[in-house]
Amino acid sequence: MTNENKIRMQLQCPMPKLDFDVITLGHGSGGTLTNKLLDCGVFDILSNNFLDKRHDGAFLNMNGQMAFSTDSFLVSPIFFPGGNIGEIAVNGTVNDLAVCGAQPKYLSLSFIIEEGLKMTEFWEVLLAIRSACEEANVKIVTGDTKVVEKGKGDKIFINTSGVGAIHPKANIDEGNIKKGDKIIVSGNIATHGMSIMSIREGLDFDTTIESDTTNLNHTISQLLDEYGENIHLLKDPTRGGVATVLKEIAESSKFGIDLFENNLPIDEQVGSACELLGLDPLYVANEGLFISFVDASIADSFLDSLKQLDKGKNAQMIGTVVEEHPKQVILESSIGGKRVVNMLPGEQLPRIC
Amino acid sequence: MTNENKIRMQLQCPMPKLDFDVITLGHGSGGTLTNKLLDCGVFDILSNNFLDKRHDGAFLNMNGQMAFSTDSFLVSPIFFPGGNIGEIAVNGTVNDLAVCGAQPKYLSLSFIIEEGLKMTEFWEVLLAIRSACEEANVKIVTGDTKVVEKGKGDKIFINTSGVGAIHPKANIDEGNIKKGDKIIVSGNIATHGMSIMSIREGLDFDTTIESDTTNLNHTISQLLDEYGENIHLLKDPTRGGVATVLKEIAESSKFGIDLFENNLPIDEQVGSACELLGLDPLYVANEGLFISFVDASIADSFLDSLKQLDKGKNAQMIGTVVEEHPKQVILESSIGGKRVVNMLPGEQLPRIC
C-alpha cells in the first residue's frame, strides 16, 4: 500500500483525489490552489463548528480570567521518535497555558510551508495535530497557511496560539514563591532533547529514545483541584532545560534555589546519550514536563498525588527555595560538591522545538 | 550618525550597549543570549503591564463574544515603501479581527528570525510594531522568539494572533447577505501588491508607490456604530485580491455578484504598474482595504459616511448581490462586455504579505 493510501485510511471523510504530490508556491496564493490545499485535508481533518465557518477569525464566548499564549515550532527533523512537529505544536501551547493555571480551550494554527513539502508528510502532521487536540481537549478554531520558496524555510514551521480559562483555584505568580517552597519536577528530564539529538547524531541504543511530548493540562488541573493556592508557581522547562528555567525564576525573585543532583530523575539511556555527546541534562530541552513550586506544608502530599498520575509517575522533589544566596541556583552534586548553575550560555541544541 | 545611533534615538529607554551586531542561533536558545536579545529591545520597545510580567502567557480579563484570529507574515522584502513587515504583522491581524466585527485588544507576537539578521533591522521592525500597536490601540501581551540557521528562513517571519470584543451592534456573517445588497470597497485597490512588485521589479515611476498598510478597526467601528446590522458582511481582500474574495463569498452563498469595472477605484500609477507587469488589479493583494456588503436601504448613506472618513475617502460602490447566476461573479467591463471572474488560479505574487 502506498503511503498516501495508508494515510487516507486514517482519514474519516473521503477527500478529493489529489492531483498534486507536493505543496507548491501557488498553494500559498490565497486563491484556487490554497482552497484546494485546505480542502484536501486541513478542513476535513481538523473539522469543528468553529473552523468550519472559514471566517477570517473565530467567534468565541469567553468569560472571566483567561490566559493567552503563543509559540512557533521549528523542530528539525519534523518527524522524530515519539511524535512529529504537529504534536509538539499543539502540546507546546497547551502546556504554556496549563502552567499559567489555565485550562486550554481554543487554539489558532498557522503553517509556514516550504515549497516541495510532500502532501503525505503534511497529512501526517495534520493527523498528529488532530489527535493531540483530542487528547488535550482543545479545538483549532482559526488558522492560516502560507508557502515560502525552496531554501527560504525548512519543510514546515507551525505557530499555535491559544486561550484558556484560568482554573478557579489557581493563583500562579512568580511573586508567590517563598522561603521553604519545595521544587518538584514531574518526570524524567532531558528526554525530548536527547530523542532529537540521538537521531540527528545517529546514536544507536538498545531501544530508541522517544520524545516525552504530551499535554499536561489534565494533570495540572487535577493538582489545582486538590492543592489550589498552595501551588505557587508552575513552569515547563522546554528550551534551555531545567537549569535555565530555575535560574530565570531565581533572578526575578529575591530568593535563591538549592538543587539536589541526586534527586534529578533521568532515564538511564538518556543519561548515557548525554554523556556520549558531552551534554549536561540540566540544559537539555523537555516537552512533557513541568516544574512546581509548592508550599512546604503540602509538598509531600503533592508529590504523592503527582506520582499516582500517569504523567507524574517519575516525579521527584529536586530542590528548595532558600533565603541564602539570593538570585543564585546552587547545585549540590551527587558527590557532595556545590556549584553555581547559570542559564544556558549559547545554543546547545538548535531547533529542538 | 550610525544607523544604530539613529534607531537608539527613537527608543525611549536607554538600552544595554550591544555586544552583537547580528542575531545568531544562540539568540534562539532560550538561555542567556535569548534573554539578552529580548533585553536589547523587545521588552523595552513593546513594554506594557501584560508583557512586562514575562510569563509563559498573559493573563487577560475577557467577557462576552470575542473574535480570535491568526496570521503569519512573510513579506519580501521586509522593508518596502510605506512600511515594513512589522506594521503589516500588526495591521493584518487587527484587520482580520475588525472584519469579524470585533474591536481588537490583545495581540501575541512570534518571531522566526534567520541567523544573520542585523540588530538594527530587527529594531526597525520592532519600532514599526510599536507604532502600529499605538495607532490601532492594541497591546502585545505575549510572545515568542526563535532563530533558524542561515538558508532555512528569510530574514524574519512574524506571526501575530489576536483577540477582540465583538462590537455590540455587529452581526457579520456570510449567511446575512441578500439580494440587492450593495458592495462597497473602502479605497483604491491593488496598492500594496504593486508597491511590493515595483521594488522587486525595479520599476521607476515619478513617485514611489507606497503600501496602503494601515489599521481599519477604528473606521469599521464608527461604521458599526452608525449602521449596525445593516452591515451584512465585511472582508479584507489581502492575498488573492478583490476578485478572489468576492468569488469565495459568492461560492459559499446562493447568490451571484455583479461587479462594475468602471467603479473600481485605482490610483493611476498603480494602474500603469499593473499594465506594465501584465497583472490584473482585481487579483493584486491589498492591505488597508475592506469590502462591505450592506443593505441596499442604507448603501448611499453608508458610502457617504465612509467617504468622510480618512481611510474611506476613495470608497466606491463596486457591485451588487443578485439572484441571477448564483455562485458566479460577473464583471461588466468598462467597454460594456461581461466576463466571469474566478479566483486567482495560481501564485501571481508570492510573499506579498
mmCIF file of N, CA and C in Angstrom, chain B residues 11-115:
data_model
loop_
_atom_site.group_PDB
_atom_site.id
_atom_site.type_symbol
_atom_site.label_atom_id
_atom_site.label_comp_id
_atom_site.label_asym_id
_atom_site.label_seq_id
_atom_site.Cartn_x
_atom_site.Cartn_y
_atom_site.Cartn_z
ATOM 1 N N LEU B 11 14.321 55.323 20.631
ATOM 2 C CA LEU B 11 13.914 54.477 21.752
ATOM 3 C C LEU B 11 13.782 55.335 22.996
ATOM 4 N N GLN B 12 12.736 55.062 23.769
ATOM 5 C CA GLN B 12 12.512 55.909 24.935
ATOM 6 C C GLN B 12 13.453 55.590 26.098
ATOM 7 N N CYS B 13 13.747 54.297 26.261
ATOM 8 C CA CYS B 13 14.545 53.938 27.423
ATOM 9 C C CYS B 13 15.967 53.632 26.974
ATOM 10 N N PRO B 14 16.944 53.952 27.798
ATOM 11 C CA PRO B 14 18.317 53.563 27.452
ATOM 12 C C PRO B 14 18.425 52.049 27.472
ATOM 13 N N MET B 15 19.130 51.487 26.522
ATOM 14 C CA MET B 15 19.254 50.027 26.472
ATOM 15 C C MET B 15 20.702 49.644 26.661
ATOM 16 N N PRO B 16 20.938 48.401 27.075
ATOM 17 C CA PRO B 16 22.329 47.977 27.243
ATOM 18 C C PRO B 16 23.092 48.166 25.927
ATOM 19 N N LYS B 17 24.341 48.498 26.026
ATOM 20 C CA LYS B 17 25.182 48.594 24.827
ATOM 21 C C LYS B 17 25.232 47.221 24.181
ATOM 22 N N LEU B 18 25.001 47.223 22.879
ATOM 23 C CA LEU B 18 25.026 45.956 22.135
ATOM 24 C C LEU B 18 26.438 45.397 22.064
ATOM 25 N N ASP B 19 26.601 44.101 22.332
ATOM 26 C CA ASP B 19 27.894 43.498 22.022
ATOM 27 C C ASP B 19 27.754 42.508 20.867
ATOM 28 N N PHE B 20 26.652 42.687 20.100
ATOM 29 C CA PHE B 20 26.499 41.884 18.883
ATOM 30 C C PHE B 20 25.779 42.738 17.839
ATOM 31 N N ASP B 21 26.124 42.548 16.581
ATOM 32 C CA ASP B 21 25.510 43.332 15.511
ATOM 33 C C ASP B 21 24.446 42.544 14.770
ATOM 34 N N VAL B 22 24.593 41.234 14.797
ATOM 35 C CA VAL B 22 23.639 40.393 14.086
ATOM 36 C C VAL B 22 23.088 39.348 15.047
ATOM 37 N N ILE B 23 21.929 38.822 14.693
ATOM 38 C CA ILE B 23 21.292 37.808 15.525
ATOM 39 C C ILE B 23 21.845 36.438 15.132
ATOM 40 N N THR B 24 22.226 35.656 16.140
ATOM 41 C CA THR B 24 22.831 34.344 15.897
ATOM 42 C C THR B 24 21.903 33.241 16.415
ATOM 43 N N LEU B 25 22.243 32.007 16.075
ATOM 44 C CA LEU B 25 21.436 30.870 16.534
ATOM 45 C C LEU B 25 21.276 30.872 18.053
ATOM 46 N N GLY B 26 22.324 31.259 18.751
ATOM 47 C CA GLY B 26 22.298 31.279 20.218
ATOM 48 C C GLY B 26 21.197 32.172 20.764
ATOM 49 N N HIS B 27 20.821 33.201 20.010
ATOM 50 C CA HIS B 27 19.752 34.095 20.472
ATOM 51 C C HIS B 27 18.386 33.414 20.494
ATOM 52 N N GLY B 28 18.317 32.206 19.936
ATOM 53 C CA GLY B 28 17.064 31.468 19.959
ATOM 54 C C GLY B 28 17.100 30.295 20.913
ATOM 55 N N SER B 29 18.153 30.229 21.730
ATOM 56 C CA SER B 29 18.379 29.045 22.570
ATOM 57 C C SER B 29 17.413 28.931 23.729
ATOM 58 N N GLY B 30 16.838 30.055 24.122
ATOM 59 C CA GLY B 30 16.045 30.054 25.340
ATOM 60 C C GLY B 30 16.883 30.372 26.568
ATOM 61 N N GLY B 31 18.198 30.545 26.391
ATOM 62 C CA GLY B 31 19.081 30.777 27.530
ATOM 63 C C GLY B 31 19.524 32.227 27.644
ATOM 64 N N THR B 32 20.778 32.396 28.074
ATOM 65 C CA THR B 32 21.313 33.739 28.341
ATOM 66 C C THR B 32 21.187 34.657 27.133
ATOM 67 N N LEU B 33 21.569 34.161 25.949
ATOM 68 C CA LEU B 33 21.566 35.025 24.768
ATOM 69 C C LEU B 33 20.150 35.434 24.372
ATOM 70 N N THR B 34 19.182 34.536 24.545
ATOM 71 C CA THR B 34 17.791 34.907 24.253
ATOM 72 C C THR B 34 17.358 36.038 25.179
ATOM 73 N N ASN B 35 17.679 35.896 26.452
ATOM 74 C CA ASN B 35 17.349 36.956 27.401
ATOM 75 C C ASN B 35 18.018 38.268 27.029
ATOM 76 N N LYS B 36 19.248 38.173 26.556
ATOM 77 C CA LYS B 36 19.982 39.380 26.156
ATOM 78 C C LYS B 36 19.300 40.042 24.958
ATOM 79 N N LEU B 37 18.924 39.221 23.983
ATOM 80 C CA LEU B 37 18.245 39.760 22.801
ATOM 81 C C LEU B 37 16.952 40.462 23.214
ATOM 82 N N LEU B 38 16.183 39.815 24.073
ATOM 83 C CA LEU B 38 14.899 40.386 24.493
ATOM 84 C C LEU B 38 15.126 41.673 25.296
ATOM 85 N N ASP B 39 16.218 41.691 26.080
ATOM 86 C CA ASP B 39 16.511 42.883 26.885
ATOM 87 C C ASP B 39 17.074 44.023 26.046
ATOM 88 N N CYS B 40 17.578 43.703 24.873
ATOM 89 C CA CYS B 40 18.141 44.736 23.996
ATOM 90 C C CYS B 40 17.094 45.236 23.013
ATOM 91 N N GLY B 41 15.881 45.411 23.443
ATOM 92 C CA GLY B 41 14.910 46.000 22.524
ATOM 93 C C GLY B 41 13.498 45.510 22.724
ATOM 94 N N VAL B 42 13.284 44.200 22.639
ATOM 95 C CA VAL B 42 11.910 43.706 22.597
ATOM 96 C C VAL B 42 11.091 44.200 23.797
ATOM 97 N N PHE B 43 11.608 43.951 24.998
ATOM 98 C CA PHE B 43 10.819 44.309 26.183
ATOM 99 C C PHE B 43 10.786 45.817 26.412
ATOM 100 N N ASP B 44 11.844 46.521 25.999
ATOM 101 C CA ASP B 44 11.824 47.976 26.140
ATOM 102 C C ASP B 44 10.830 48.603 25.180
ATOM 103 N N ILE B 45 10.911 48.192 23.931
ATOM 104 C CA ILE B 45 10.104 48.851 22.904
ATOM 105 C C ILE B 45 8.624 48.515 23.069
ATOM 106 N N LEU B 46 8.340 47.278 23.435
ATOM 107 C CA LEU B 46 6.935 46.857 23.471
ATOM 108 C C LEU B 46 6.342 46.863 24.882
ATOM 109 N N SER B 47 7.085 47.395 25.836
ATOM 110 C CA SER B 47 6.683 47.341 27.252
ATOM 111 C C SER B 47 5.217 47.707 27.524
ATOM 112 N N ASN B 48 4.548 46.883 28.297
ATOM 113 C CA ASN B 48 3.236 47.207 28.863
ATOM 114 C C ASN B 48 3.011 46.267 30.053
ATOM 115 N N ASN B 49 1.966 46.527 30.814
ATOM 116 C CA ASN B 49 1.738 45.776 32.057
ATOM 117 C C ASN B 49 1.667 44.268 31.853
ATOM 118 N N PHE B 50 1.108 43.853 30.722
ATOM 119 C CA PHE B 50 0.928 42.424 30.469
ATOM 120 C C PHE B 50 2.264 41.777 30.103
ATOM 121 N N LEU B 51 2.940 42.381 29.132
ATOM 122 C CA LEU B 51 4.176 41.798 28.609
ATOM 123 C C LEU B 51 5.284 41.830 29.656
ATOM 124 N N ASP B 52 5.296 42.884 30.476
ATOM 125 C CA ASP B 52 6.370 43.040 31.464
ATOM 126 C C ASP B 52 6.432 41.875 32.452
ATOM 127 N N LYS B 53 5.345 41.135 32.588
ATOM 128 C CA LYS B 53 5.337 40.002 33.515
ATOM 129 C C LYS B 53 6.220 38.859 33.037
ATOM 130 N N ARG B 54 6.477 38.820 31.729
ATOM 131 C CA ARG B 54 7.369 37.805 31.130
ATOM 132 C C ARG B 54 6.973 36.366 31.476
ATOM 133 N N HIS B 55 5.694 36.124 31.568
ATOM 134 C CA HIS B 55 5.214 34.780 31.880
ATOM 135 C C HIS B 55 5.112 33.965 30.587
ATOM 136 N N ASP B 56 4.767 32.680 30.708
ATOM 137 C CA ASP B 56 4.583 31.850 29.513
ATOM 138 C C ASP B 56 3.360 32.279 28.722
ATOM 139 N N GLY B 57 2.470 32.987 29.361
ATOM 140 C CA GLY B 57 1.284 33.501 28.697
ATOM 141 C C GLY B 57 0.860 34.759 29.425
ATOM 142 N N ALA B 58 -0.136 35.439 28.871
ATOM 143 C CA ALA B 58 -0.627 36.661 29.506
ATOM 144 C C ALA B 58 -1.950 36.369 30.194
ATOM 145 N N PHE B 59 -2.210 37.058 31.285
ATOM 146 C CA PHE B 59 -3.492 36.935 31.979
ATOM 147 C C PHE B 59 -4.394 38.084 31.549
ATOM 148 N N LEU B 60 -5.567 37.733 31.049
ATOM 149 C CA LEU B 60 -6.468 38.751 30.495
ATOM 150 C C LEU B 60 -7.856 38.545 31.062
ATOM 151 N N ASN B 61 -8.575 39.644 31.205
ATOM 152 C CA ASN B 61 -9.967 39.535 31.602
ATOM 153 C C ASN B 61 -10.828 39.742 30.360
ATOM 154 N N MET B 62 -11.617 38.749 29.988
ATOM 155 C CA MET B 62 -12.448 38.883 28.788
ATOM 156 C C MET B 62 -13.872 38.508 29.137
ATOM 157 N N ASN B 63 -14.795 39.255 28.573
ATOM 158 C CA ASN B 63 -16.187 38.942 28.864
ATOM 159 C C ASN B 63 -17.049 39.100 27.634
ATOM 160 N N GLY B 64 -17.735 38.033 27.284
ATOM 161 C CA GLY B 64 -18.701 38.110 26.202
ATOM 162 C C GLY B 64 -18.197 37.520 24.908
ATOM 163 N N GLN B 65 -18.782 37.976 23.807
ATOM 164 C CA GLN B 65 -18.444 37.452 22.492
ATOM 165 C C GLN B 65 -17.127 38.033 22.016
ATOM 166 N N MET B 66 -16.202 37.153 21.672
ATOM 167 C CA MET B 66 -14.877 37.591 21.244
ATOM 168 C C MET B 66 -14.594 37.019 19.860
ATOM 169 N N ALA B 67 -13.685 37.671 19.142
ATOM 170 C CA ALA B 67 -13.136 37.075 17.929
ATOM 171 C C ALA B 67 -11.674 36.751 18.186
ATOM 172 N N PHE B 68 -11.182 35.715 17.513
ATOM 173 C CA PHE B 68 -9.808 35.217 17.691
ATOM 174 C C PHE B 68 -9.287 34.928 16.291
ATOM 175 N N SER B 69 -8.117 35.473 15.952
ATOM 176 C CA SER B 69 -7.599 35.298 14.600
ATOM 177 C C SER B 69 -6.083 35.171 14.619
ATOM 178 N N THR B 70 -5.512 34.595 13.560
ATOM 179 C CA THR B 70 -4.053 34.420 13.471
ATOM 180 C C THR B 70 -3.593 34.632 12.044
ATOM 181 N N ASP B 71 -2.357 35.068 11.873
ATOM 182 C CA ASP B 71 -1.766 35.242 10.549
ATOM 183 C C ASP B 71 -0.250 35.217 10.676
ATOM 184 N N SER B 72 0.406 34.547 9.724
ATOM 185 C CA SER B 72 1.865 34.620 9.657
ATOM 186 C C SER B 72 2.236 35.510 8.479
ATOM 187 N N PHE B 73 3.273 36.304 8.654
ATOM 188 C CA PHE B 73 3.661 37.301 7.660
ATOM 189 C C PHE B 73 5.078 37.017 7.179
ATOM 190 N N LEU B 74 5.222 36.938 5.822
ATOM 191 C CA LEU B 74 6.496 36.565 5.224
ATOM 192 C C LEU B 74 6.850 37.511 4.103
ATOM 193 N N VAL B 75 6.344 38.747 4.132
ATOM 194 C CA VAL B 75 6.522 39.650 3.002
ATOM 195 C C VAL B 75 8.012 39.808 2.681
ATOM 196 N N SER B 76 8.313 39.845 1.395
ATOM 197 C CA SER B 76 9.691 40.001 0.935
ATOM 198 C C SER B 76 9.710 41.053 -0.166
ATOM 199 N N PRO B 77 10.534 42.101 -0.058
ATOM 200 C CA PRO B 77 11.468 42.396 1.027
ATOM 201 C C PRO B 77 10.751 42.842 2.309
ATOM 202 N N ILE B 78 11.476 42.744 3.432
ATOM 203 C CA ILE B 78 10.819 43.085 4.705
ATOM 204 C C ILE B 78 10.648 44.594 4.879
ATOM 205 N N PHE B 79 11.456 45.389 4.166
ATOM 206 C CA PHE B 79 11.255 46.846 4.161
ATOM 207 C C PHE B 79 10.790 47.250 2.770
ATOM 208 N N PHE B 80 9.758 48.060 2.702
ATOM 209 C CA PHE B 80 9.200 48.455 1.395
ATOM 210 C C PHE B 80 8.614 49.855 1.546
ATOM 211 N N PRO B 81 8.321 50.523 0.434
ATOM 212 C CA PRO B 81 7.791 51.881 0.542
ATOM 213 C C PRO B 81 6.470 51.886 1.316
ATOM 214 N N GLY B 82 6.442 52.672 2.363
ATOM 215 C CA GLY B 82 5.208 52.795 3.135
ATOM 216 C C GLY B 82 5.149 51.907 4.360
ATOM 217 N N GLY B 83 6.198 51.126 4.601
ATOM 218 C CA GLY B 83 6.137 50.306 5.811
ATOM 219 C C GLY B 83 7.158 49.206 5.839
ATOM 220 N N ASN B 84 7.010 48.331 6.811
ATOM 221 C CA ASN B 84 7.835 47.123 6.857
ATOM 222 C C ASN B 84 6.991 45.980 7.423
ATOM 223 N N ILE B 85 7.609 44.813 7.520
ATOM 224 C CA ILE B 85 6.873 43.615 7.927
ATOM 225 C C ILE B 85 6.243 43.768 9.321
ATOM 226 N N GLY B 86 6.819 44.647 10.139
ATOM 227 C CA GLY B 86 6.285 44.858 11.488
ATOM 228 C C GLY B 86 4.888 45.462 11.465
ATOM 229 N N GLU B 87 4.731 46.526 10.655
ATOM 230 C CA GLU B 87 3.398 47.150 10.554
ATOM 231 C C GLU B 87 2.367 46.176 9.991
ATOM 232 N N ILE B 88 2.795 45.475 8.913
ATOM 233 C CA ILE B 88 1.865 44.541 8.273
ATOM 234 C C ILE B 88 1.408 43.478 9.262
ATOM 235 N N ALA B 89 2.353 43.028 10.099
ATOM 236 C CA ALA B 89 2.033 41.943 11.036
ATOM 237 C C ALA B 89 0.996 42.405 12.060
ATOM 238 N N VAL B 90 1.100 43.643 12.505
ATOM 239 C CA VAL B 90 0.104 44.158 13.449
ATOM 240 C C VAL B 90 -1.211 44.455 12.720
ATOM 241 N N ASN B 91 -1.116 45.244 11.641
ATOM 242 C CA ASN B 91 -2.342 45.656 10.951
ATOM 243 C C ASN B 91 -3.106 44.466 10.373
ATOM 244 N N GLY B 92 -2.378 43.456 9.930
ATOM 245 C CA GLY B 92 -3.036 42.303 9.323
ATOM 246 C C GLY B 92 -3.984 41.612 10.287
ATOM 247 N N THR B 93 -3.511 41.335 11.490
ATOM 248 C CA THR B 93 -4.373 40.650 12.457
ATOM 249 C C THR B 93 -5.421 41.600 13.024
ATOM 250 N N VAL B 94 -5.047 42.857 13.229
ATOM 251 C CA VAL B 94 -6.030 43.869 13.653
ATOM 252 C C VAL B 94 -7.196 43.899 12.654
ATOM 253 N N ASN B 95 -6.869 43.885 11.373
ATOM 254 C CA ASN B 95 -7.923 43.983 10.358
ATOM 255 C C ASN B 95 -8.734 42.699 10.223
ATOM 256 N N ASP B 96 -8.078 41.555 10.415
ATOM 257 C CA ASP B 96 -8.833 40.296 10.411
ATOM 258 C C ASP B 96 -9.882 40.308 11.521
ATOM 259 N N LEU B 97 -9.508 40.844 12.677
ATOM 260 C CA LEU B 97 -10.467 40.936 13.782
ATOM 261 C C LEU B 97 -11.540 41.977 13.467
ATOM 262 N N ALA B 98 -11.101 43.103 12.886
ATOM 263 C CA ALA B 98 -12.055 44.181 12.588
ATOM 264 C C ALA B 98 -13.143 43.710 11.626
ATOM 265 N N VAL B 99 -12.766 42.925 10.603
ATOM 266 C CA VAL B 99 -13.789 42.469 9.652
ATOM 267 C C VAL B 99 -14.661 41.347 10.234
ATOM 268 N N CYS B 100 -14.292 40.840 11.407
ATOM 269 C CA CYS B 100 -15.210 39.957 12.155
ATOM 270 C C CYS B 100 -16.214 40.803 12.942
ATOM 271 N N GLY B 101 -16.051 42.109 12.902
ATOM 272 C CA GLY B 101 -16.914 42.972 13.712
ATOM 273 C C GLY B 101 -16.391 43.151 15.128
ATOM 274 N N ALA B 102 -15.107 42.843 15.331
ATOM 275 C CA ALA B 102 -14.533 42.934 16.686
ATOM 276 C C ALA B 102 -13.638 44.162 16.821
ATOM 277 N N GLN B 103 -13.538 44.647 18.033
ATOM 278 C CA GLN B 103 -12.569 45.691 18.345
ATOM 279 C C GLN B 103 -11.336 44.993 18.904
ATOM 280 N N PRO B 104 -10.238 44.933 18.121
ATOM 281 C CA PRO B 104 -9.039 44.215 18.552
ATOM 282 C C PRO B 104 -8.483 44.799 19.846
ATOM 283 N N LYS B 105 -8.026 43.921 20.755
ATOM 284 C CA LYS B 105 -7.486 44.408 22.032
ATOM 285 C C LYS B 105 -6.075 43.890 22.317
ATOM 286 N N TYR B 106 -5.908 42.584 22.227
ATOM 287 C CA TYR B 106 -4.641 41.987 22.644
ATOM 288 C C TYR B 106 -4.055 41.144 21.508
ATOM 289 N N LEU B 107 -2.754 41.311 21.264
ATOM 290 C CA LEU B 107 -2.079 40.504 20.239
ATOM 291 C C LEU B 107 -0.945 39.696 20.865
ATOM 292 N N SER B 108 -0.702 38.521 20.275
ATOM 293 C CA SER B 108 0.537 37.806 20.539
ATOM 294 C C SER B 108 1.478 38.081 19.376
ATOM 295 N N LEU B 109 2.766 37.857 19.601
ATOM 296 C CA LEU B 109 3.793 38.219 18.611
ATOM 297 C C LEU B 109 4.871 37.152 18.642
ATOM 298 N N SER B 110 5.081 36.497 17.509
ATOM 299 C CA SER B 110 6.064 35.413 17.481
ATOM 300 C C SER B 110 7.002 35.614 16.297
ATOM 301 N N PHE B 111 8.300 35.663 16.600
ATOM 302 C CA PHE B 111 9.318 35.877 15.567
ATOM 303 C C PHE B 111 10.007 34.576 15.200
ATOM 304 N N ILE B 112 10.196 34.354 13.898
ATOM 305 C CA ILE B 112 11.132 33.333 13.420
ATOM 306 C C ILE B 112 12.203 34.092 12.643
ATOM 307 N N ILE B 113 13.375 34.208 13.258
ATOM 308 C CA ILE B 113 14.439 35.050 12.707
ATOM 309 C C ILE B 113 15.475 34.160 12.037
ATOM 310 N N GLU B 114 15.933 34.574 10.842
ATOM 311 C CA GLU B 114 17.030 33.850 10.201
ATOM 312 C C GLU B 114 18.340 34.375 10.787
ATOM 313 N N GLU B 115 19.182 33.445 11.168
ATOM 314 C CA GLU B 115 20.505 33.798 11.693
ATOM 315 C C GLU B 115 21.173 34.805 10.744
#
